CSV table of C-alpha atoms in Angstrom, one decimal:
chain,number,residue,atom,x,y,z
A,1386,UNK,CA,-33.2,-13.0,13.2
A,1387,UNK,CA,-29.3,-13.2,13.5
A,1388,UNK,CA,-27.0,-11.2,15.5
A,1389,UNK,CA,-25.1,-8.6,13.6
A,1390,UNK,CA,-21.5,-10.1,13.4
A,1391,UNK,CA,-18.4,-8.1,13.9
A,1392,UNK,CA,-14.6,-9.1,13.3
A,1393,UNK,CA,-12.4,-7.6,15.6
A,1394,UNK,CA,-8.6,-7.5,14.8
A,1395,UNK,CA,-5.9,-5.7,17.2
A,1396,UNK,CA,-2.5,-5.2,16.8
A,1397,UNK,CA,-0.6,-7.8,18.3
A,1398,UNK,CA,0.6,-6.1,21.8
A,1399,UNK,CA,-1.0,-6.1,25.1
A,1400,UNK,CA,-1.7,-2.4,25.0
A,1401,UNK,CA,-4.0,-2.9,22.0
A,1402,UNK,CA,-5.7,-6.0,22.6
A,1403,UNK,CA,-6.8,-5.0,26.3
A,1404,UNK,CA,-9.2,-1.9,24.9
A,1405,UNK,CA,-10.5,-3.7,21.8
A,1406,UNK,CA,-11.5,-6.6,24.1
A,1407,UNK,CA,-13.4,-3.9,26.1
A,1408,UNK,CA,-15.1,-2.3,23.2
A,1409,UNK,CA,-15.9,-6.0,22.0
A,1410,UNK,CA,-17.4,-6.6,25.3
A,1411,UNK,CA,-19.6,-3.4,24.9
A,1412,UNK,CA,-20.8,-4.5,21.4
A,1413,UNK,CA,-21.9,-7.9,22.8
A,1414,UNK,CA,-24.0,-6.0,25.5
A,1415,UNK,CA,-25.6,-4.4,22.6
A,1416,UNK,CA,-26.6,-7.8,21.0
A,1417,UNK,CA,-23.5,-8.2,18.7
A,1418,UNK,CA,-21.8,-11.5,17.9
A,1419,UNK,CA,-18.0,-10.9,18.0
A,1420,UNK,CA,-15.2,-12.7,16.5
A,1421,UNK,CA,-11.8,-11.5,18.0
A,1422,UNK,CA,-8.6,-12.3,15.8
A,1423,UNK,CA,-5.4,-12.7,17.7
A,1424,UNK,CA,-2.4,-13.8,16.4
A,1425,UNK,CA,-1.6,-17.6,17.4
A,1426,UNK,CA,1.1,-16.6,19.8
A,1427,UNK,CA,-1.1,-13.9,21.4
A,1428,UNK,CA,-4.1,-16.3,21.5
A,1429,UNK,CA,-2.4,-19.1,23.7
A,1430,UNK,CA,-1.0,-16.2,26.2
A,1431,UNK,CA,-4.7,-14.8,26.4
A,1432,UNK,CA,-6.1,-18.4,27.0
A,1433,UNK,CA,-3.4,-19.2,29.7
A,1434,UNK,CA,-3.9,-16.0,31.5
A,1435,UNK,CA,-7.7,-16.5,31.8
A,1436,UNK,CA,-9.2,-17.0,35.0
A,1437,UNK,CA,-12.9,-18.3,36.0
A,1438,UNK,CA,-13.7,-14.6,36.7
A,1439,UNK,CA,-13.0,-13.6,33.1
A,1440,UNK,CA,-16.2,-13.4,30.7
A,1441,UNK,CA,-14.6,-13.9,27.4
A,1442,UNK,CA,-16.9,-16.8,26.5
A,1443,UNK,CA,-19.2,-14.5,25.1
A,1444,UNK,CA,-16.5,-13.3,22.6
A,1445,UNK,CA,-15.3,-15.8,20.0
A,1446,UNK,CA,-11.7,-16.1,20.2
A,1447,UNK,CA,-10.0,-17.1,17.2
A,1448,UNK,CA,-6.2,-17.1,16.1
A,1449,UNK,CA,-4.1,-16.7,12.7
A,1450,UNK,CA,-0.4,-16.9,12.4
A,1451,UNK,CA,1.7,-13.9,12.5
A,1452,UNK,CA,4.7,-15.0,10.6
A,1453,UNK,CA,7.4,-15.4,13.2
A,1454,UNK,CA,8.7,-18.3,14.6
A,1455,UNK,CA,8.1,-19.7,18.0
A,1456,UNK,CA,11.5,-18.7,19.1
A,1457,UNK,CA,11.3,-15.3,17.8
A,1458,UNK,CA,11.6,-12.1,19.9
A,1459,UNK,CA,8.0,-10.5,19.6
A,1460,UNK,CA,9.1,-7.4,21.4
A,1461,UNK,CA,11.5,-7.0,18.5
A,1462,UNK,CA,8.8,-4.6,17.0
A,1463,UNK,CA,10.8,-4.0,13.5
A,1464,UNK,CA,10.6,-7.8,12.9
A,1465,UNK,CA,7.0,-8.3,14.0
A,1466,UNK,CA,5.7,-5.7,11.7
A,1467,UNK,CA,7.5,-6.9,8.6
A,1468,UNK,CA,6.2,-10.4,9.4
A,1469,UNK,CA,2.8,-9.4,10.2
A,1470,UNK,CA,2.3,-7.8,6.6
A,1471,UNK,CA,3.9,-10.8,4.7
A,1472,UNK,CA,1.7,-13.5,6.3
A,1473,UNK,CA,-1.6,-12.4,8.1
A,1474,UNK,CA,-3.6,-10.6,5.2
A,1475,UNK,CA,-4.0,-14.0,3.2
A,1476,UNK,CA,-4.8,-15.9,6.6
A,1477,UNK,CA,-7.3,-13.3,7.7
A,1478,UNK,CA,-9.0,-13.7,4.2
A,1479,UNK,CA,-9.1,-17.5,4.3
A,1480,UNK,CA,-10.3,-17.1,8.1
A,1481,UNK,CA,-13.3,-14.9,7.1
A,1482,UNK,CA,-14.3,-17.2,4.2
A,1483,UNK,CA,-14.5,-20.2,6.5
A,1484,UNK,CA,-16.5,-18.2,9.2
A,1485,UNK,CA,-19.0,-16.8,6.5
A,1486,UNK,CA,-19.2,-20.5,4.9
A,1487,UNK,CA,-20.3,-21.8,8.2
A,1488,UNK,CA,-22.7,-18.8,9.1
A,1489,UNK,CA,-26.5,-18.3,8.3
A,1490,UNK,CA,-27.0,-15.4,5.6
A,1491,UNK,CA,-27.9,-12.9,8.3
A,1492,UNK,CA,-24.7,-13.9,10.6
A,1493,UNK,CA,-22.0,-13.4,8.2
A,1494,UNK,CA,-19.4,-11.1,8.9
A,1495,UNK,CA,-20.9,-7.3,8.5
A,1496,UNK,CA,-18.0,-5.3,9.7
A,1497,UNK,CA,-14.4,-5.4,10.5
A,1498,UNK,CA,-12.9,-3.4,13.1
A,1499,UNK,CA,-9.2,-3.2,13.3
A,1500,UNK,CA,-6.5,-1.6,15.1
A,1501,UNK,CA,-5.3,1.4,12.8
A,1502,UNK,CA,-1.8,-0.3,12.9
A,1503,UNK,CA,-3.2,-3.1,11.1
A,1504,UNK,CA,-4.0,-1.2,8.1
A,1505,UNK,CA,-3.9,-4.1,5.5
A,1506,UNK,CA,-7.2,-5.3,7.0
A,1507,UNK,CA,-8.9,-2.3,5.4
A,1508,UNK,CA,-7.4,-3.6,2.4
A,1509,UNK,CA,-8.9,-7.1,2.7
A,1510,UNK,CA,-12.3,-5.6,3.8
A,1511,UNK,CA,-12.4,-3.5,0.7
A,1512,UNK,CA,-11.5,-6.5,-1.4
A,1513,UNK,CA,-14.5,-8.5,0.2
A,1514,UNK,CA,-16.9,-6.0,0.3
A,1515,UNK,CA,-17.2,-5.7,4.0
A,1516,UNK,CA,-17.8,-2.6,6.1
A,1517,UNK,CA,-14.5,-1.3,7.9
A,1518,UNK,CA,-13.9,0.7,10.8
A,1519,UNK,CA,-10.7,2.0,12.3
A,1520,UNK,CA,-9.8,1.4,16.3
A,1521,UNK,CA,-7.1,4.0,17.8
A,1522,UNK,CA,-5.6,3.0,20.9
A,1523,UNK,CA,-3.1,5.9,21.8
A,1524,UNK,CA,-4.6,9.3,22.3
A,1525,UNK,CA,-6.2,11.1,19.0
A,1526,UNK,CA,-3.6,13.6,19.3
A,1527,UNK,CA,-0.9,11.2,18.1
A,1528,UNK,CA,-3.0,10.1,14.9
A,1529,UNK,CA,-3.2,13.8,13.7
A,1530,UNK,CA,0.6,14.0,12.4
A,1531,UNK,CA,-0.1,10.6,10.8
A,1532,UNK,CA,-3.1,11.7,8.7
A,1533,UNK,CA,-1.4,14.9,7.9
A,1534,UNK,CA,1.6,13.3,6.3
A,1535,UNK,CA,1.4,14.9,3.1
A,1536,UNK,CA,1.1,18.4,4.7
A,1537,UNK,CA,4.4,17.8,6.9
A,1538,UNK,CA,6.1,16.7,3.7
A,1539,UNK,CA,4.9,19.9,1.8
A,1540,UNK,CA,5.7,22.1,5.0
A,1541,UNK,CA,9.3,20.7,4.9
A,1542,UNK,CA,8.8,19.3,8.4
A,1543,UNK,CA,9.7,15.7,7.1
A,1544,UNK,CA,11.3,14.2,4.2
A,1545,UNK,CA,9.7,11.4,1.7
A,1546,UNK,CA,11.0,8.8,3.8
A,1547,UNK,CA,9.2,10.4,7.2
A,1548,UNK,CA,12.5,11.7,8.7
A,1549,UNK,CA,12.3,14.8,10.5
A,1550,UNK,CA,14.5,17.6,8.8
A,1551,UNK,CA,15.2,18.9,12.1
A,1552,UNK,CA,14.4,18.3,15.8
A,1553,UNK,CA,11.6,20.8,16.6
A,1554,UNK,CA,8.5,20.9,18.6
A,1555,UNK,CA,5.4,21.6,16.4
A,1556,UNK,CA,1.8,22.2,17.0
A,1557,UNK,CA,-0.3,20.9,14.1
A,1558,UNK,CA,-3.4,23.1,15.2
A,1559,UNK,CA,-4.9,25.1,17.7
A,1560,UNK,CA,-5.7,23.0,21.1
A,1561,UNK,CA,-3.6,20.5,20.0
A,1562,UNK,CA,-0.7,19.8,22.3
A,1563,UNK,CA,3.0,20.4,20.8
A,1564,UNK,CA,4.9,17.3,20.0
A,1565,UNK,CA,8.6,16.6,19.1
A,1566,UNK,CA,9.0,15.6,15.5
A,1567,UNK,CA,11.5,12.8,16.5
A,1568,UNK,CA,8.6,11.2,18.4
A,1569,UNK,CA,6.4,10.6,15.5
A,1570,UNK,CA,5.1,7.4,15.9
A,1571,UNK,CA,7.0,5.9,12.8
A,1572,UNK,CA,10.3,7.5,14.2
A,1573,UNK,CA,10.0,5.5,17.3
A,1574,UNK,CA,11.8,2.1,16.4
A,1575,UNK,CA,15.1,4.1,15.7
A,1576,UNK,CA,15.8,2.0,12.4
A,1577,UNK,CA,15.8,3.7,9.0
A,1578,UNK,CA,14.5,1.0,7.2
A,1579,UNK,CA,11.7,0.1,9.2
A,1580,UNK,CA,10.9,3.6,9.6
A,1581,UNK,CA,10.8,3.8,5.8
A,1582,UNK,CA,8.5,0.5,5.9
A,1583,UNK,CA,5.9,1.8,8.5
A,1584,UNK,CA,5.9,5.2,6.9
A,1585,UNK,CA,4.8,3.8,3.7
A,1586,UNK,CA,2.3,1.4,5.2
A,1587,UNK,CA,0.7,4.5,7.1
A,1588,UNK,CA,0.3,6.4,3.8
A,1589,UNK,CA,-1.3,3.2,2.2
A,1590,UNK,CA,-3.6,3.0,5.6
A,1591,UNK,CA,-4.4,6.8,4.8
A,1592,UNK,CA,-5.6,5.8,1.4
A,1593,UNK,CA,-7.5,2.8,2.7
A,1594,UNK,CA,-9.5,4.8,5.4
A,1595,UNK,CA,-10.3,7.7,3.1
A,1596,UNK,CA,-14.0,6.7,2.6
A,1597,UNK,CA,-14.2,5.3,6.3
A,1598,UNK,CA,-17.0,6.9,8.4
A,1599,UNK,CA,-15.4,5.8,11.9
A,1600,UNK,CA,-12.1,5.9,13.5
A,1601,UNK,CA,-13.0,5.0,16.9
A,1602,UNK,CA,-10.8,6.4,19.7
A,1603,UNK,CA,-10.3,5.2,23.3
A,1604,UNK,CA,-10.4,8.6,24.6
A,1605,UNK,CA,-12.9,11.5,25.3
A,1606,UNK,CA,-13.9,14.8,23.6
A,1607,UNK,CA,-13.4,17.0,26.7
A,1608,UNK,CA,-10.0,15.4,27.4
A,1609,UNK,CA,-8.8,16.0,23.5
A,1610,UNK,CA,-11.0,18.7,22.1
A,1611,UNK,CA,-8.5,20.0,20.0
A,1612,UNK,CA,-7.9,16.4,18.3
A,1613,UNK,CA,-11.4,15.6,17.7
A,1614,UNK,CA,-12.1,18.8,15.9
A,1615,UNK,CA,-9.0,18.2,13.6
A,1616,UNK,CA,-11.1,15.3,11.5
A,1617,UNK,CA,-14.7,14.4,11.9
A,1618,UNK,CA,-14.1,10.8,11.1
A,1619,UNK,CA,-12.2,10.5,14.4
A,1620,UNK,CA,-14.7,9.9,17.4
A,1621,UNK,CA,-14.2,9.3,21.1
A,1622,UNK,CA,-15.6,6.1,22.6
A,1623,UNK,CA,-13.6,6.3,25.8
A,1624,UNK,CA,-12.5,5.7,28.2
A,1625,UNK,CA,-13.1,2.1,27.5
A,1626,UNK,CA,-12.8,0.7,31.2
A,1627,UNK,CA,-14.4,-2.4,32.8
A,1628,UNK,CA,-15.8,-0.6,35.5
A,1629,UNK,CA,-18.1,1.3,33.3
A,1630,UNK,CA,-19.8,-1.8,32.6
A,1631,UNK,CA,-19.3,-3.4,36.0
A,1632,UNK,CA,-17.7,-6.0,34.7
A,1633,UNK,CA,-14.1,-7.7,34.7
A,1634,UNK,CA,-11.4,-6.6,32.2
A,1635,UNK,CA,-9.8,-9.4,30.1
A,1636,UNK,CA,-7.2,-10.0,27.2
A,1637,UNK,CA,-4.3,-10.0,29.7
A,1638,UNK,CA,-1.1,-11.8,28.1
A,1639,UNK,CA,0.2,-12.6,32.1
A,1640,UNK,CA,-1.6,-14.2,34.8
A,1641,UNK,CA,-2.8,-11.5,36.9
A,1642,UNK,CA,-1.6,-11.7,40.8
A,1643,UNK,CA,-4.6,-10.9,42.7
A,1644,UNK,CA,-2.9,-11.3,46.2
A,1645,UNK,CA,-1.6,-7.9,45.9
A,1646,UNK,CA,-5.2,-6.9,46.5
A,1647,UNK,CA,-5.4,-8.5,49.6
A,1648,UNK,CA,-2.2,-6.8,50.4
A,1649,UNK,CA,-3.6,-3.4,49.4
A,1650,UNK,CA,-6.9,-4.2,52.0
A,1651,UNK,CA,-4.1,-4.1,54.7
A,1652,UNK,CA,-2.9,-0.8,53.7
A,1653,UNK,CA,-4.4,2.8,55.2
A,1654,UNK,CA,-6.3,4.9,52.7
A,1655,UNK,CA,-4.2,6.9,50.3
A,1656,UNK,CA,-1.0,5.5,51.4
A,1657,UNK,CA,0.3,3.4,48.3
A,1658,UNK,CA,2.6,4.0,45.6
A,1659,UNK,CA,1.3,2.1,42.6
A,1660,UNK,CA,4.3,1.6,40.2
A,1661,UNK,CA,3.7,-0.1,36.7
A,1662,UNK,CA,5.4,0.3,33.4
A,1663,UNK,CA,3.3,-1.6,31.1
A,1664,UNK,CA,4.5,-4.5,28.9
A,1665,UNK,CA,7.4,-3.3,27.1
A,1666,UNK,CA,9.5,-0.9,29.0
A,1667,UNK,CA,13.1,-2.2,29.7
A,1668,UNK,CA,15.3,-0.9,32.1
A,1669,UNK,CA,19.1,-0.9,32.3
A,1670,UNK,CA,20.7,-2.3,35.9
A,1671,UNK,CA,21.6,1.4,36.9
A,1672,UNK,CA,18.1,3.0,36.4
A,1673,UNK,CA,16.4,0.0,37.6
A,1674,UNK,CA,18.4,0.2,40.9
A,1675,UNK,CA,17.8,3.9,41.2
A,1676,UNK,CA,14.0,3.3,40.8
A,1677,UNK,CA,14.2,0.8,43.6
A,1678,UNK,CA,16.5,2.9,46.0
A,1679,UNK,CA,13.9,5.9,45.3
A,1680,UNK,CA,11.0,3.8,46.3
A,1681,UNK,CA,13.2,2.7,49.4
A,1682,UNK,CA,13.9,6.3,50.5
A,1683,UNK,CA,10.2,7.4,50.2
A,1684,UNK,CA,9.5,5.4,53.1
A,1685,UNK,CA,6.0,4.9,52.1
A,1686,UNK,CA,4.2,1.3,51.2
A,1687,UNK,CA,4.6,0.8,47.5
A,1688,UNK,CA,3.1,-2.0,44.9
A,1689,UNK,CA,5.6,-2.3,42.2
A,1690,UNK,CA,4.8,-4.5,39.1
A,1691,UNK,CA,8.2,-6.0,38.0
A,1692,UNK,CA,7.8,-8.2,35.0
A,1693,UNK,CA,10.1,-11.1,34.6
A,1694,UNK,CA,11.7,-9.1,31.5
A,1695,UNK,CA,11.5,-5.8,32.7
A,1696,UNK,CA,15.3,-5.8,33.0
A,1697,UNK,CA,18.0,-8.2,31.0
A,1698,UNK,CA,19.4,-9.5,34.1
A,1699,UNK,CA,17.8,-12.0,36.4
A,1700,UNK,CA,18.2,-10.1,39.6
A,1701,UNK,CA,19.0,-6.5,39.3
A,1702,UNK,CA,17.8,-5.4,42.7
A,1703,UNK,CA,20.1,-3.7,44.9
A,1704,UNK,CA,21.7,-6.0,47.3
A,1705,UNK,CA,19.5,-6.5,50.4
A,1706,UNK,CA,16.6,-4.3,49.2
A,1707,UNK,CA,14.1,-6.9,49.1
A,1708,UNK,CA,14.8,-7.8,52.7
A,1709,UNK,CA,14.8,-4.1,53.7
A,1710,UNK,CA,11.3,-3.2,52.2
A,1711,UNK,CA,9.7,-6.5,52.9
A,1712,UNK,CA,7.4,-5.1,55.4
A,1713,UNK,CA,6.0,-2.1,53.3
A,1714,UNK,CA,6.7,-3.2,49.4
A,1715,UNK,CA,4.7,-5.5,47.5
A,1716,UNK,CA,6.1,-6.9,44.2
A,1717,UNK,CA,4.5,-9.0,41.7
A,1718,UNK,CA,4.7,-10.1,38.0
A,1719,UNK,CA,1.5,-8.5,36.8
A,1720,UNK,CA,-1.7,-7.0,38.6
A,1721,UNK,CA,-5.4,-6.6,37.8
A,1722,UNK,CA,-4.5,-2.8,37.1
A,1723,UNK,CA,-7.9,-1.6,36.8
A,1724,UNK,CA,-8.8,-3.0,40.3
A,1725,UNK,CA,-5.7,-1.8,41.9
A,1726,UNK,CA,-6.3,1.7,40.7
A,1727,UNK,CA,-9.8,1.7,41.9
A,1728,UNK,CA,-8.5,0.5,45.5
A,1729,UNK,CA,-9.2,3.2,48.4
A,1730,UNK,CA,-5.5,2.7,49.6
A,1731,UNK,CA,-3.9,3.9,46.3
A,1732,UNK,CA,-2.3,7.4,46.4
A,1733,UNK,CA,-0.5,8.0,43.2
A,1734,UNK,CA,0.4,6.0,40.0
A,1735,UNK,CA,4.1,5.8,38.9
A,1736,UNK,CA,3.8,5.2,35.3
A,1737,UNK,CA,5.3,5.0,31.8
A,1738,UNK,CA,2.3,6.9,30.2
A,1739,UNK,CA,0.7,4.3,28.0
A,1740,UNK,CA,-2.5,5.4,27.2
A,1741,UNK,CA,-4.5,2.6,28.6
A,1742,UNK,CA,-2.6,3.2,32.0
A,1743,UNK,CA,-3.4,6.9,31.6
A,1744,UNK,CA,-7.0,6.4,30.9
A,1745,UNK,CA,-7.1,3.9,33.8
A,1746,UNK,CA,-5.4,6.4,36.2
A,1747,UNK,CA,-7.7,9.5,35.1
A,1748,UNK,CA,-10.8,7.3,35.1
A,1749,UNK,CA,-10.0,6.8,39.0
A,1750,UNK,CA,-9.0,10.1,39.9
A,1751,UNK,CA,-5.6,9.0,40.9
A,1752,UNK,CA,-2.5,11.6,40.6
A,1753,UNK,CA,0.1,10.4,38.4
A,1754,UNK,CA,4.2,10.2,38.2
A,1755,UNK,CA,5.2,10.6,34.7
A,1756,UNK,CA,8.1,8.1,33.4
A,1757,UNK,CA,7.4,8.0,29.6
A,1758,UNK,CA,9.5,5.4,27.4
A,1759,UNK,CA,8.7,5.7,23.9
A,1760,UNK,CA,6.1,6.7,21.2
A,1761,UNK,CA,3.0,8.3,22.3
A,1762,UNK,CA,4.0,8.3,26.0
A,1763,UNK,CA,5.7,11.6,25.7
A,1764,UNK,CA,2.8,13.4,24.5
A,1765,UNK,CA,0.5,11.4,27.2
A,1766,UNK,CA,2.9,13.0,29.6
A,1767,UNK,CA,2.1,16.5,28.0
A,1768,UNK,CA,-1.6,15.8,28.6
A,1769,UNK,CA,-1.0,14.8,32.1
A,1770,UNK,CA,1.3,17.2,33.4
A,1771,UNK,CA,0.6,20.5,31.3
A,1772,UNK,CA,-3.0,20.2,30.0
A,1773,UNK,CA,-4.9,18.2,32.6
A,1774,UNK,CA,-2.6,19.1,35.4
A,1775,UNK,CA,-3.3,15.9,37.3
A,1776,UNK,CA,0.5,14.9,37.4
A,1777,UNK,CA,4.3,15.8,37.8
A,1778,UNK,CA,7.4,14.8,35.6
A,1779,UNK,CA,10.4,13.5,36.8
A,1780,UNK,CA,13.9,15.2,35.9
A,1781,UNK,CA,17.0,13.4,34.6
A,1782,UNK,CA,20.6,14.2,35.6
A,1783,UNK,CA,23.4,14.7,33.3
A,1784,UNK,CA,23.7,11.2,32.7
A,1785,UNK,CA,19.9,10.9,31.7
A,1786,UNK,CA,19.5,8.9,34.9
A,1787,UNK,CA,16.3,9.7,36.9
A,1788,UNK,CA,18.2,9.4,40.4
A,1789,UNK,CA,16.7,8.0,43.7
A,1790,UNK,CA,16.6,11.5,45.3
A,1791,UNK,CA,14.5,12.9,42.3
A,1792,UNK,CA,12.1,9.8,42.7
A,1793,UNK,CA,11.7,10.4,46.8
A,1794,UNK,CA,11.3,14.4,46.0
A,1795,UNK,CA,8.6,13.9,43.4
A,1796,UNK,CA,6.8,11.2,45.5
A,1797,UNK,CA,6.7,13.8,48.4
A,1798,UNK,CA,5.5,16.6,46.2
A,1799,UNK,CA,2.5,14.6,44.7
A,1800,UNK,CA,1.5,13.4,48.2
A,1801,UNK,CA,1.6,16.9,49.7
A,1802,UNK,CA,-0.1,18.7,46.5
A,1803,UNK,CA,-3.8,19.1,47.4
A,1804,UNK,CA,-4.5,21.1,44.3
A,1805,UNK,CA,-3.2,18.0,42.1
A,1806,UNK,CA,-5.5,15.7,43.7
A,1807,UNK,CA,-8.5,18.1,43.6
A,1808,UNK,CA,-7.6,18.4,39.8
A,1809,UNK,CA,-7.2,14.6,39.3
A,1810,UNK,CA,-10.9,14.2,40.9
A,1811,UNK,CA,-12.4,16.9,38.3
A,1812,UNK,CA,-10.8,15.2,35.4
A,1813,UNK,CA,-12.3,11.5,36.6
A,1814,UNK,CA,-15.4,13.2,36.7
A,1815,UNK,CA,-15.0,14.6,33.0
A,1816,UNK,CA,-13.7,11.3,31.9
A,1817,UNK,CA,-16.4,9.2,33.3
A,1818,UNK,CA,-19.3,12.0,32.3
A,1819,UNK,CA,-18.4,11.1,28.6
A,1820,UNK,CA,-19.5,7.4,28.6
A,1821,UNK,CA,-22.4,7.9,31.0
A,1822,UNK,CA,-25.7,8.2,29.3
A,1823,UNK,CA,-25.9,11.4,27.1
A,1824,UNK,CA,-22.1,11.7,27.1
A,1825,UNK,CA,-20.2,12.5,24.0
A,1826,UNK,CA,-18.5,9.1,24.2
A,1827,UNK,CA,-21.7,7.3,24.9
A,1828,UNK,CA,-23.5,9.2,21.9
A,1829,UNK,CA,-20.5,8.5,19.3
A,1830,UNK,CA,-20.6,4.6,20.3
A,1831,UNK,CA,-24.5,4.6,19.9
A,1832,UNK,CA,-24.0,6.5,16.4
A,1833,UNK,CA,-21.3,3.8,15.5
A,1834,UNK,CA,-23.7,0.6,16.7
A,1835,UNK,CA,-26.5,2.1,14.4
A,1836,UNK,CA,-24.1,2.4,11.5
A,1837,UNK,CA,-23.1,-1.0,11.6
A,1838,UNK,CA,-26.7,-2.3,12.0
A,1839,UNK,CA,-28.1,0.0,9.3
């Protein structure tokens, strides 16, 4: 008898690939055959970043074009979104037909799991009569306004193009965090044409998923009870962390610099500030330098992930900064973040509040310093600081800058706040308990597995 065959399709961004790879590994452990579909561009990046320790060999990695030219900027999310919808549906259909033609009857693709942002996949699955499930990578709360689009229009919160009729804080249901209407996911690209395009795609995805039983969320019921009470199709299966399997994470676009782990080994317990802003955050020169000088003023050891494209300038560091902090600062292009956050020398995590980073920080009991950049990150900050109370917010000055003194002061505050550290440890136990045997996420994933096999 063949293995149940699942095809997984992530949205082509780093923060979406990693958790779906982790879910795929969980399914492989349960005896599934998984084919993972990246874009050609991201497929090459994943393969180039693989190390011998990565265990992706059990997952079949394949790719299809994303519709962009090799010279195009794939951080231009508007251009990427439009290209995807023009090219990838036909390419995916052809790929499925090729795979099925070369598979025995009992190993043909039985279910498509696709990132919610790739809603066109559900239209392909319906056309090809294949089961489908959505995968949602941000917090479940962020999905609630999307599946409530018609209500938001009826209540005159947004117009028919998704534009907020006024800048206001709303709460869609009791237990949900309040959110600013200007931070709705379809508003984040600040371009009216792409906003209309994305908004209409979201409406189509809502329709395509109307009969879907599962929207799998990388979250836990006890972290977001209000969100998971909002729609029964939304089920928690997280936090999806490699450490839950005692395995390696996978799917990175950059080669991880593991030398930083040896550097961490040399630092005292609970002494290091870990600073990382994900794959998309970009700083202007002034803010980048204030961050650097704030870390210097803290007089504490720090590990800082400085991507080559984190600023638009080749060397934006303050003059002499790297020499002055050489003995207590470690700066690298990319880290094995889950291992870093699990390291005993880490005291706090200065983060952009991406959901993966948030779950990794929470899952390791690390207090957070919140510096959201866009999209769901502002709601994540609300969860961290106001709901779970495991982190602190930065205040900006009149020019909208987080100053070096503000950074130093908040670092000192998080180091001194024993209640914050205790709360971080409590939330860690809550999060990890959900994926342990008998936990809510454990049960949800088991239910999904039985549904796919049935």
